[in-house]
CSV table of C-alpha atoms and ligand atoms in Angstrom, one decimal:
chain,number,residue,atom,x,y,z
A,1,MET,CA,-0.3,0.0,0.1
A,2,SER,CA,1.9,3.1,-0.9
A,3,GLY,CA,-1.1,5.7,0.2
A,4,ILE,CA,-4.7,5.7,1.5
A,5,GLU,CA,-7.4,8.3,0.2
A,6,ILE,CA,-10.6,9.6,2.0
A,7,GLU,CA,-13.7,10.8,1.7
A,8,GLY,CA,-14.6,12.6,4.8
A,9,LEU,CA,-18.2,13.7,6.4
A,10,ARG,CA,-20.3,10.4,6.7
A,11,PRO,CA,-20.4,8.6,10.0
A,12,LEU,CA,-19.2,5.0,10.5
A,13,ASN,CA,-21.1,2.6,12.3
A,14,GLY,CA,-20.7,-1.4,12.6
A,15,ASP,CA,-18.5,-3.7,13.7
A,16,VAL,CA,-14.8,-4.4,13.9
A,17,ARG,CA,-12.6,-6.7,15.4
A,18,ILE,CA,-9.6,-5.2,16.8
A,19,GLN,CA,-6.0,-6.8,15.6
A,20,GLY,CA,-3.0,-7.9,18.3
A,21,SER,CA,-1.6,-6.0,20.1
A,22,LYS,CA,2.1,-4.8,17.8
A,23,ASN,CA,3.9,-3.7,21.4
A,24,ALA,CA,3.1,-7.0,23.4
A,25,VAL,CA,3.6,-9.0,20.3
A,26,LEU,CA,7.3,-8.1,19.7
A,27,PRO,CA,8.8,-8.2,23.1
A,28,MET,CA,7.1,-11.2,23.4
A,29,MET,CA,8.6,-12.4,20.0
A,30,ALA,CA,12.3,-11.5,21.9
A,31,ALA,CA,11.2,-14.0,25.1
A,32,ALA,CA,10.6,-17.0,22.3
A,33,VAL,CA,14.7,-16.9,22.3
A,34,LEU,CA,15.1,-17.8,25.6
A,35,HIS,CA,14.0,-21.2,25.3
A,36,ARG,CA,15.3,-24.0,23.5
A,37,GLY,CA,12.1,-25.5,21.8
A,38,THR,CA,9.0,-24.4,21.1
A,39,THR,CA,6.8,-21.1,21.7
A,40,VAL,CA,3.4,-20.7,20.3
A,41,LEU,CA,1.9,-17.0,20.0
A,42,GLU,CA,-1.7,-16.3,19.1
A,43,ASN,CA,-3.9,-13.6,17.8
A,44,VAL,CA,-0.7,-11.7,16.6
A,45,PRO,CA,-0.9,-9.0,14.4
A,46,ARG,CA,-0.1,-9.5,9.9
A,47,ILE,CA,2.2,-6.1,10.2
A,48,GLN,CA,5.9,-4.9,8.9
A,49,ASP,CA,6.9,-4.6,12.3
A,50,VAL,CA,6.1,-8.3,13.4
A,51,PHE,CA,7.2,-9.9,9.3
A,52,CYS,CA,10.7,-8.2,10.5
A,53,MET,CA,10.9,-9.2,13.9
A,54,THR,CA,10.5,-13.0,12.3
A,55,ASP,CA,13.5,-11.8,9.4
A,56,ILE,CA,16.1,-11.0,12.6
A,57,LEU,CA,15.1,-14.3,14.0
A,58,THR,CA,15.4,-16.4,11.3
A,59,SER,CA,18.5,-14.4,10.5
A,60,MET,CA,19.7,-16.0,14.7
A,61,GLY,CA,19.1,-19.4,13.7
A,62,CYS,CA,15.7,-19.9,15.2
A,63,ARG,CA,12.8,-21.1,12.9
A,64,CYS,CA,9.5,-19.6,12.2
A,65,ARG,CA,6.7,-20.5,10.6
A,66,MET,CA,3.6,-18.1,10.5
A,67,ASP,CA,-0.4,-19.0,9.6
A,68,GLY,CA,-3.1,-16.8,10.3
A,69,HIS,CA,-2.4,-15.1,12.9
A,70,ARG,CA,-0.4,-17.7,14.9
A,71,LEU,CA,3.3,-18.3,14.8
A,72,GLU,CA,5.2,-21.0,16.1
A,73,ILE,CA,9.6,-19.9,16.6
A,74,ASP,CA,12.0,-23.0,17.3
A,75,ALA,CA,14.7,-21.9,19.1
A,76,ARG,CA,16.6,-24.8,19.2
A,77,THR,CA,19.0,-23.1,17.3
A,78,VAL,CA,20.8,-20.3,17.7
A,79,SER,CA,23.9,-19.9,15.9
A,80,ARG,CA,23.7,-15.8,15.7
A,81,VAL,CA,24.4,-13.7,18.7
A,82,ALA,CA,24.2,-10.8,17.1
A,83,VAL,CA,20.5,-8.9,15.2
A,84,PRO,CA,21.7,-7.4,12.0
A,85,ARG,CA,22.0,-4.0,11.2
A,86,GLU,CA,19.0,-3.1,8.5
A,87,TYR,CA,16.8,-4.4,10.8
A,88,VAL,CA,17.5,-2.7,13.9
A,89,ALA,CA,17.4,0.6,11.8
A,90,SER,CA,13.6,0.4,10.8
A,91,MET,CA,13.1,-1.3,14.1
A,92,ARG,CA,13.7,-0.2,17.7
A,93,SER,CA,12.2,-2.3,19.7
A,94,SER,CA,14.6,-5.0,18.7
A,95,ILE,CA,16.4,-3.7,21.5
A,96,VAL,CA,14.8,-6.0,23.4
A,97,LEU,CA,17.0,-8.7,21.7
A,98,LEU,CA,19.7,-7.9,24.2
A,99,GLY,CA,18.5,-9.1,27.2
A,100,ALA,CA,17.1,-12.1,25.8
A,101,LEU,CA,20.1,-13.1,23.5
A,102,LEU,CA,22.1,-12.0,26.6
A,103,GLY,CA,19.7,-14.7,28.8
A,104,ARG,CA,20.3,-17.1,25.9
A,105,THR,CA,23.6,-16.8,25.6
A,106,GLY,CA,25.6,-14.5,27.6
A,107,GLU,CA,26.1,-13.1,24.7
A,108,ALA,CA,24.6,-10.8,22.4
A,109,ALA,CA,25.0,-7.9,19.7
A,110,THR,CA,23.0,-4.9,18.1
A,111,TYR,CA,23.0,-1.1,16.9
A,112,TYR,CA,21.3,1.5,18.8
A,113,PRO,CA,17.9,1.6,16.9
A,114,GLY,CA,16.3,3.2,14.8
A,115,GLY,CA,12.0,3.2,14.8
A,116,CYS,CA,10.1,6.2,15.0
A,117,SER,CA,11.7,9.4,14.3
A,118,ILE,CA,9.8,10.9,18.1
A,119,GLY,CA,12.6,12.4,19.9
A,120,SER,CA,15.7,11.4,20.9
A,121,ARG,CA,15.0,7.9,22.2
A,122,PRO,CA,18.5,6.8,24.0
A,123,ILE,CA,18.9,3.8,25.4
A,124,ASP,CA,20.8,4.3,28.8
A,125,LEU,CA,18.2,2.4,31.2
A,126,HIS,CA,18.3,-1.0,28.5
A,127,LEU,CA,22.3,-0.4,29.6
A,128,TYR,CA,22.7,0.2,32.9
A,129,GLY,CA,19.8,-2.6,34.3
A,130,LEU,CA,21.4,-5.1,31.9
A,131,GLU,CA,25.1,-4.0,33.8
A,132,ARG,CA,23.5,-4.3,37.1
A,133,LEU,CA,22.6,-7.6,35.8
A,134,GLY,CA,26.2,-8.6,35.2
A,135,ALA,CA,26.7,-7.3,31.7
A,136,GLU,CA,29.6,-5.7,30.3
A,137,ILE,CA,29.0,-3.5,27.6
A,138,ALA,CA,31.0,-2.2,25.5
A,139,GLY,CA,29.7,0.5,22.4
A,140,GLN,CA,31.2,1.4,19.1
A,141,GLU,CA,31.7,4.1,16.9
A,142,ASP,CA,29.4,2.9,14.6
A,143,GLY,CA,27.0,2.7,16.9
A,144,ARG,CA,27.3,-1.1,17.3
A,145,ILE,CA,26.6,-2.1,21.0
A,146,ALA,CA,28.4,-5.2,22.6
A,147,ALA,CA,27.5,-7.5,25.6
A,148,ARG,CA,28.9,-10.7,27.4
A,149,ALA,CA,27.7,-11.8,30.6
A,150,ASP,CA,29.8,-15.2,31.6
A,151,LYS,CA,27.2,-15.6,34.4
A,152,LEU,CA,24.0,-12.7,34.8
A,153,THR,CA,23.6,-12.1,38.2
A,154,GLY,CA,20.0,-10.9,39.3
A,155,GLY,CA,20.3,-8.0,41.5
A,156,ARG,CA,18.0,-4.4,42.0
A,157,ILE,CA,17.4,-2.1,39.7
A,158,ARG,CA,16.1,0.6,40.4
A,159,PHE,CA,14.7,3.0,37.1
A,160,PRO,CA,14.3,6.5,37.7
A,161,TYR,CA,11.9,6.6,35.2
A,162,PRO,CA,9.3,4.0,34.4
A,163,SER,CA,11.1,3.3,30.6
A,164,VAL,CA,9.1,0.4,29.0
A,165,GLY,CA,11.3,-1.2,26.8
A,166,ALA,CA,13.9,-1.3,29.9
A,167,THR,CA,12.0,-3.0,31.7
A,168,GLU,CA,11.0,-5.5,29.2
A,169,ASN,CA,14.6,-5.5,28.3
A,170,VAL,CA,15.5,-6.5,32.3
A,171,LEU,CA,12.7,-8.8,32.4
A,172,LEU,CA,13.8,-11.0,29.9
A,173,ALA,CA,17.6,-11.3,31.2
A,174,ALA,CA,16.3,-11.4,34.7
A,175,ALA,CA,14.0,-14.5,33.5
A,176,ALA,CA,16.9,-16.8,33.1
A,177,ALA,CA,19.5,-14.6,35.9
A,178,ARG,CA,21.6,-16.4,38.7
A,179,GLY,CA,19.0,-15.9,42.0
A,180,THR,CA,16.6,-12.7,41.9
A,181,THR,CA,16.3,-9.7,40.9
A,182,VAL,CA,14.3,-6.8,41.6
A,183,ILE,CA,13.2,-4.1,40.0
A,184,GLU,CA,11.9,-0.7,41.1
A,185,GLY,CA,10.8,1.8,39.1
A,186,ALA,CA,9.0,-0.3,37.0
A,187,ALA,CA,6.8,0.7,33.9
A,188,ARG,CA,3.1,-0.7,34.1
A,189,GLU,CA,2.1,-0.7,30.6
A,190,PRO,CA,-0.1,-4.3,29.8
A,191,GLU,CA,2.2,-5.3,27.2
A,192,ILE,CA,4.1,-5.3,30.3
A,193,VAL,CA,1.9,-7.9,32.1
A,194,SER,CA,1.6,-10.0,29.2
A,195,LEU,CA,5.5,-10.1,28.4
A,196,CYS,CA,5.3,-11.0,32.6
A,197,ARG,CA,2.8,-13.7,31.9
A,198,MET,CA,4.0,-15.1,29.1
A,199,LEU,CA,7.2,-15.2,31.2
A,200,SER,CA,5.4,-17.5,33.7
A,201,GLY,CA,4.1,-19.8,31.2
A,202,MET,CA,7.4,-20.7,29.9
A,203,GLY,CA,8.9,-21.7,33.5
A,204,ALA,CA,10.0,-18.4,34.4
A,205,LYS,CA,9.0,-16.7,38.6
A,206,ILE,CA,7.8,-13.1,38.5
A,207,SER,CA,6.2,-11.7,41.2
A,208,GLY,CA,4.8,-8.3,41.6
A,209,ILE,CA,3.3,-8.3,37.7
A,210,GLY,CA,2.3,-5.0,37.1
A,211,GLU,CA,3.4,-3.0,39.7
A,212,GLU,CA,6.0,-0.4,40.1
A,213,THR,CA,8.5,-3.4,41.9
A,214,VAL,CA,8.7,-6.8,40.3
A,215,THR,CA,10.6,-9.9,41.1
A,216,VAL,CA,11.9,-12.3,39.4
A,217,GLU,CA,13.3,-15.4,40.5
A,218,GLY,CA,15.4,-17.0,37.5
A,219,VAL,CA,15.4,-20.0,36.4
A,220,ASN,CA,18.0,-22.0,34.0
A,221,GLU,CA,15.3,-24.1,31.8
A,222,PHE,CA,11.8,-23.0,30.4
A,223,HIS,CA,9.0,-25.1,28.0
A,224,ASP,CA,7.5,-25.0,25.1
A,225,SER,CA,4.6,-22.6,25.9
A,226,GLU,CA,1.3,-21.4,24.0
A,227,TYR,CA,0.2,-17.6,25.0
A,228,ALA,CA,-2.5,-15.0,22.4
A,229,ALA,CA,-1.8,-11.9,22.5
A,230,PRO,CA,-4.1,-8.9,23.8
A,231,GLY,CA,-6.2,-7.1,21.5
A,232,ASP,CA,-4.6,-3.4,20.6
A,233,ARG,CA,-5.5,-1.2,22.7
A,234,ILE,CA,-3.9,1.8,20.4
A,235,VAL,CA,-5.1,0.4,17.2
A,236,THR,CA,-8.8,0.9,19.4
A,237,GLY,CA,-8.4,4.3,20.7
A,238,THR,CA,-7.3,4.9,16.6
A,239,TYR,CA,-10.4,3.4,15.8
A,240,MET,CA,-12.5,5.2,18.8
A,241,SER,CA,-11.5,8.1,17.5
A,242,CYS,CA,-12.1,7.5,14.1
A,243,VAL,CA,-15.8,7.1,14.8
A,244,MET,CA,-15.7,10.1,17.3
A,245,ALA,CA,-14.5,11.9,14.2
A,246,ALA,CA,-16.9,11.0,12.0
A,247,GLY,CA,-19.9,10.4,14.1
A,248,GLY,CA,-21.4,7.2,14.5
A,249,ARG,CA,-21.2,4.4,16.6
A,250,ALA,CA,-19.5,1.1,16.5
A,251,PHE,CA,-18.3,-1.7,18.2
A,252,LEU,CA,-14.9,-3.2,18.5
A,253,ARG,CA,-14.2,-6.2,19.3
A,254,GLY,CA,-11.7,-8.5,20.9
A,255,THR,CA,-9.7,-5.7,22.9
A,256,ASP,CA,-10.1,-5.2,27.0
A,257,ALA,CA,-11.1,-2.3,27.6
A,258,VAL,CA,-10.1,-1.8,31.2
A,259,GLN,CA,-6.7,-1.4,29.5
A,260,LEU,CA,-8.0,2.1,27.4
A,261,ARG,CA,-9.6,3.8,31.3
A,262,GLY,CA,-7.4,6.5,31.0
A,263,VAL,CA,-7.8,6.9,27.5
A,264,THR,CA,-12.0,6.5,27.3
A,265,ARG,CA,-11.8,9.0,30.5
A,266,VAL,CA,-10.8,11.9,28.4
A,267,LEU,CA,-12.9,10.9,25.2
A,268,ARG,CA,-15.9,10.8,27.3
A,269,ARG,CA,-15.3,13.9,28.1
A,270,MET,CA,-15.0,15.0,25.1
A,271,GLY,CA,-19.2,14.1,24.5
A,272,ALA,CA,-19.0,10.4,23.0
A,273,GLU,CA,-20.8,7.7,24.7
A,274,ILE,CA,-18.6,4.4,25.5
A,275,GLU,CA,-20.2,1.5,27.2
A,276,GLU,CA,-17.3,-1.1,28.2
A,277,ALA,CA,-18.3,-4.8,27.7
A,278,PRO,CA,-16.2,-8.3,28.2
A,279,SER,CA,-15.9,-8.6,23.9
A,280,GLY,CA,-14.8,-5.3,23.6
A,281,ILE,CA,-16.2,-1.6,23.8
A,282,ARG,CA,-19.1,0.2,22.0
A,283,VAL,CA,-18.2,3.7,21.1
A,284,GLY,CA,-20.9,5.8,19.7
A,285,MET,CA,-20.5,9.9,18.8
A,286,ALA,CA,-23.5,12.1,18.2
A,287,ARG,CA,-22.1,15.6,18.3
A,288,ARG,CA,-18.7,17.4,17.2
A,289,PRO,CA,-15.8,16.7,19.8
A,290,GLY,CA,-15.8,18.9,22.6
A,291,PRO,CA,-12.8,20.4,23.8
A,292,VAL,CA,-10.5,19.6,26.3
A,293,LYS,CA,-6.7,19.8,28.6
A,294,VAL,CA,-4.9,15.9,28.0
A,295,ARG,CA,-1.5,15.4,29.7
A,296,THR,CA,0.1,12.3,28.2
A,297,ALA,CA,2.2,10.2,31.2
A,298,PRO,CA,3.3,6.5,31.4
A,299,TYR,CA,0.3,4.0,31.7
A,300,PRO,CA,-2.0,4.5,33.4
A,301,GLY,CA,-2.4,7.7,32.3
A,302,PHE,CA,-2.7,9.0,28.2
A,303,PRO,CA,-0.9,6.8,26.0
A,304,THR,CA,1.8,9.1,24.0
A,305,ASP,CA,0.9,7.1,21.1
A,306,LEU,CA,-3.0,8.5,21.1
A,307,GLN,CA,-1.6,11.8,20.9
A,308,SER,CA,-1.8,12.0,17.7
A,309,PRO,CA,-5.4,11.1,16.6
A,310,MET,CA,-5.8,13.4,19.7
A,311,LEU,CA,-4.6,16.2,18.5
A,312,SER,CA,-6.4,15.6,14.8
A,313,LEU,CA,-9.5,14.9,17.9
A,314,LEU,CA,-8.8,18.5,19.0
A,315,SER,CA,-8.4,20.2,15.5
A,316,VAL,CA,-12.4,19.0,14.7
A,317,SER,CA,-13.5,20.3,18.3
A,318,ASP,CA,-15.7,23.2,19.5
A,319,GLY,CA,-13.6,24.7,21.2
A,320,CYS,CA,-9.4,25.7,22.0
A,321,GLY,CA,-8.0,22.7,23.4
A,322,GLN,CA,-4.5,21.4,24.8
A,323,VAL,CA,-1.9,19.0,24.2
A,324,LEU,CA,1.2,18.4,27.3
A,325,GLU,CA,3.4,15.8,25.9
A,326,THR,CA,5.6,14.6,28.7
A,327,VAL,CA,7.2,11.5,26.5
A,328,PHE,CA,8.6,11.7,24.0
A,329,GLU,CA,9.9,15.3,23.0
A,330,GLY,CA,9.6,15.7,19.7
A,331,ARG,CA,6.0,14.2,18.9
A,332,PHE,CA,4.5,16.9,17.6
A,333,ALA,CA,5.2,16.9,13.3
A,334,THR,CA,1.8,15.4,12.7
A,335,ALA,CA,0.6,19.5,13.5
A,336,VAL,CA,2.0,20.1,10.5
A,337,GLN,CA,0.4,17.7,8.4
A,338,LEU,CA,-2.5,18.7,10.0
A,339,ARG,CA,-2.1,22.7,9.7
A,340,ARG,CA,-2.5,21.0,5.4
A,341,MET,CA,-5.8,20.7,5.8
A,342,GLY,CA,-6.7,23.3,7.6
A,343,ALA,CA,-6.3,23.0,11.6
A,344,CYS,CA,-5.5,25.7,13.6
A,345,ILE,CA,-2.6,24.2,15.6
A,346,ASP,CA,0.1,26.2,17.7
A,347,ILE,CA,3.4,24.9,19.7
A,348,GLU,CA,5.2,25.8,22.4
A,349,GLY,CA,8.0,23.3,23.6
A,350,ASN,CA,5.9,20.1,24.4
A,351,LYS,CA,2.3,22.4,24.5
A,352,ALA,CA,0.4,22.1,21.8
A,353,GLU,CA,-2.8,24.6,21.8
A,354,VAL,CA,-5.6,23.8,19.1
A,355,ARG,CA,-8.4,25.4,17.9
A,356,GLY,CA,-11.1,23.7,16.4
A,357,ILE,CA,-12.1,24.3,13.2
A,358,TYR,CA,-15.6,22.4,11.1
A,359,PRO,CA,-14.9,20.3,8.9
A,360,LEU,CA,-11.0,20.3,7.8
A,361,ARG,CA,-10.3,20.3,3.7
A,362,GLY,CA,-9.2,17.6,2.6
A,363,ALA,CA,-5.2,17.6,1.2
A,364,CYS,CA,-2.2,15.7,0.7
A,365,VAL,CA,-0.2,14.8,3.6
A,366,THR,CA,2.5,12.7,4.6
A,367,ALA,CA,2.7,9.9,7.1
A,368,PRO,CA,5.5,11.8,9.4
A,369,ASP,CA,5.2,8.5,11.6
A,370,LEU,CA,2.8,5.7,12.8
A,371,ARG,CA,0.9,7.0,15.2
A,372,GLY,CA,1.4,10.4,13.1
A,373,GLY,CA,0.5,8.2,9.9
A,374,ALA,CA,-3.0,7.3,11.5
A,375,ALA,CA,-4.2,10.6,12.8
A,376,LEU,CA,-4.2,11.7,9.6
A,377,ALA,CA,-6.4,9.2,8.5
A,378,VAL,CA,-9.0,10.2,11.5
A,379,ALA,CA,-8.3,14.3,10.1
A,380,GLY,CA,-9.5,12.9,6.9
A,381,LEU,CA,-13.0,10.9,8.1
A,382,ALA,CA,-14.0,14.8,9.3
A,383,ALA,CA,-12.7,16.4,6.2
A,384,GLU,CA,-14.4,18.2,3.1
A,385,GLY,CA,-13.1,16.3,-0.1
A,386,LYS,CA,-10.7,14.2,-0.7
A,387,THR,CA,-7.4,13.8,1.6
A,388,ARG,CA,-4.2,11.2,0.3
A,389,ILE,CA,-2.1,10.3,2.9
A,390,GLY,CA,1.1,9.2,1.7
A,391,GLY,CA,4.3,7.8,3.4
A,392,CYS,CA,1.9,4.7,4.1
A,393,ALA,CA,4.5,2.2,5.3
A,394,HIS,CA,4.9,4.0,8.8
A,395,ILE,CA,1.2,3.3,9.1
A,396,LEU,CA,1.7,-0.2,8.1
A,397,ARG,CA,4.5,-1.0,10.6
A,398,GLY,CA,1.7,-0.9,13.2
A,399,TYR,CA,-2.0,-1.7,11.4
A,400,GLU,CA,-2.5,-4.8,9.7
A,401,ASP,CA,-5.0,-3.9,7.7
A,402,ILE,CA,-6.6,-0.1,8.7
A,403,CYS,CA,-8.8,0.3,5.5
A,404,GLY,CA,-10.4,-2.3,5.3
A,405,ASP,CA,-11.8,-2.0,8.8
A,406,LEU,CA,-12.2,1.5,8.1
A,407,LYS,CA,-14.4,1.0,5.4
A,408,SER,CA,-16.1,-1.8,6.7
A,409,LEU,CA,-17.5,0.8,8.7
A,410,GLY,CA,-18.7,2.9,6.2
A,411,ALA,CA,-15.8,5.3,5.7
A,412,ARG,CA,-15.3,5.8,1.9
A,413,ILE,CA,-11.4,5.1,1.9
A,414,ARG,CA,-8.9,3.1,0.0
A,415,GLN,CA,-5.8,2.4,-1.0
A,416,LEU,CA,-4.6,4.1,-3.7
A,417,PRO,CA,-1.4,2.4,-6.9
A,418,GLU,CA,1.5,4.0,-6.0
A,419,ALA,CA,1.3,6.0,-10.0
A,420,GLU,CA,-1.6,7.6,-8.3
A,421,GLU,CA,-0.5,8.3,-5.4
A,422,ALA,CA,2.8,10.4,-7.0
A,423,ALA,CA,0.4,11.8,-9.1
A,424,GLY,CA,-1.0,13.6,-6.1
A,425,GLU,CA,2.7,14.3,-4.4
A,426,ARG,CA,2.9,16.7,-8.0
A,427,ALA,CA,0.1,18.2,-7.7
A,428,ASP,CA,0.9,19.2,-4.2
A,429,GLY,CA,4.3,20.4,-5.7
A,430,ARG,CA,5.7,17.1,-2.9
A,431,GLY,CA,6.6,14.9,-6.3
B,1,UD1,C1,7.4,2.1,23.9
B,1,UD1,C2,6.5,1.9,23.0
B,1,UD1,C3,6.1,3.0,22.3
B,1,UD1,C4,4.9,3.8,23.9
B,1,UD1,C5,6.4,4.3,24.3
B,1,UD1,C6,6.0,4.9,25.8
B,1,UD1,C7,6.5,-0.4,22.2
B,1,UD1,C8,7.5,-1.3,21.2
B,1,UD1,N1,6.8,1.3,21.6
B,1,UD1,O1,8.5,2.7,24.1
B,1,UD1,O2,5.1,2.6,21.1
B,1,UD1,O3,5.2,5.1,22.6
B,1,UD1,O4,6.6,2.8,24.8
B,1,UD1,O5,5.0,4.3,25.7
B,1,UD1,O6,6.3,-1.1,22.6
B,1,UD1,N2,14.3,6.9,27.8
B,1,UD1,C9,15.7,7.0,28.7
B,1,UD1,N3,16.6,6.2,27.9
B,1,UD1,C10,16.3,4.7,27.9
B,1,UD1,C11,15.1,4.7,27.7
B,1,UD1,C12,14.0,5.3,27.7
B,1,UD1,O7,15.5,8.6,28.6
B,1,UD1,O8,17.0,4.0,28.3
B,1,UD1,C13,13.2,8.3,27.4
B,1,UD1,C14,12.9,8.1,25.7
B,1,UD1,O9,13.6,9.1,26.0
B,1,UD1,C15,11.7,8.5,26.5
B,1,UD1,C16,10.6,8.1,27.9
B,1,UD1,O10,11.7,7.5,28.5
B,1,UD1,O11,11.3,9.9,26.3
B,1,UD1,C17,9.6,6.5,27.1
B,1,UD1,O12,10.6,5.9,26.4
B,1,UD1,P1,10.0,4.0,26.4
B,1,UD1,O13,8.9,3.8,27.5
B,1,UD1,O14,11.5,3.3,26.9
B,1,UD1,O15,9.6,3.7,25.7
B,1,UD1,P2,9.8,2.9,24.0
B,1,UD1,O16,9.7,1.3,25.3
B,1,UD1,O17,10.6,2.7,23.7
């Protein structure tokens, strides 16, 4: 898919299944490396980041078989402990392989990670945590990081900030370390809970799951296991934003409403009617969104990954709203694109002031990053005329079938063949 075209101002109605969670599945795939046997993951989303992680595992000697949404990883043989550079550049979450490989072989090498351009994204906390478990880590001028540990040994780790990735890396290494590891200041995101549950299912001994202090008792051996990834809470939040931008009523199936409470609280204040059900979330919107002030924060706060869709919603709200980004400093690139659609957004440091205008106007825009790209689809649903979104490779990293899903709810949306997208870009002066 090279581009997306949306004709806005049509309500969304119906029922859609939410894909499995990207951010839960990627560290779970890394966890499979710890075990000299087979791990099966269900509800795996068919997205670019998963395919990339599969390629990395294969390059390391694992045998991966994906059948629909079921992924079988046979990690009996791990013949290579280095993550190839080309993959690291396109997927930051490959950094979690550092902890998993150290746990499995006592040796690991990778490069400083890439991923979305949303701030500086250092990895000091990852390295600090692994060093506390006895790893010796050497960084090289070309960006290569080599880590080794004759024997990982449990220790006390105190994170000054609840980094999701650093918590995952330490959990993976600690599960195979000798003795007990106590992680204080751990991230509490649902994806951390999923990883801990999966590791427990493989034989790890973990207590304090989902709390700020997590204790891991290292084990020597893991066993074959199966685990189903939860529904993706960020995709759920994106689709809720779509319904709110377009108006209508939809049931989002296969998602855990409890994980979204920090989000639904805000969306209700904007006028959304939201009902939690055991099998998903129902969202309805009968008017233009109301303005709110939102501050992103680690879980259970409002997720930074839904900050861009929120900018789109505030852009069509009936008043003046504000977004304070506290997690990633450079995450307002979507605003530049939204302004091309007529949005009125002022940025000062980590604060965005938004004056709502309805409707926006269709334009040729470019996805600046994964969630920013999805946010442009949200805006396109509340825009008059046609919106063309280029740079959709970003969106494919995390959304399995955003066009098919929104179409099934009644949106006029289509994937653009490459030639048409290029023509749109030239007409827009970007070609
Ligand atoms: C994960 C998610 C991402 C989400 C983010 C915050 C995955 C694959 N990605 O990213 O979608 O937006 O959590 O919920 O799960 N930091 C440091 N030093 C470190 C590590 C992080 O200073 O060593 C800083 C980062 O620069 C950032 C903040 O901590 O400002 C949060 O980062 P972190 O929680 O680590 O996010 P990721 O794991 O990269």
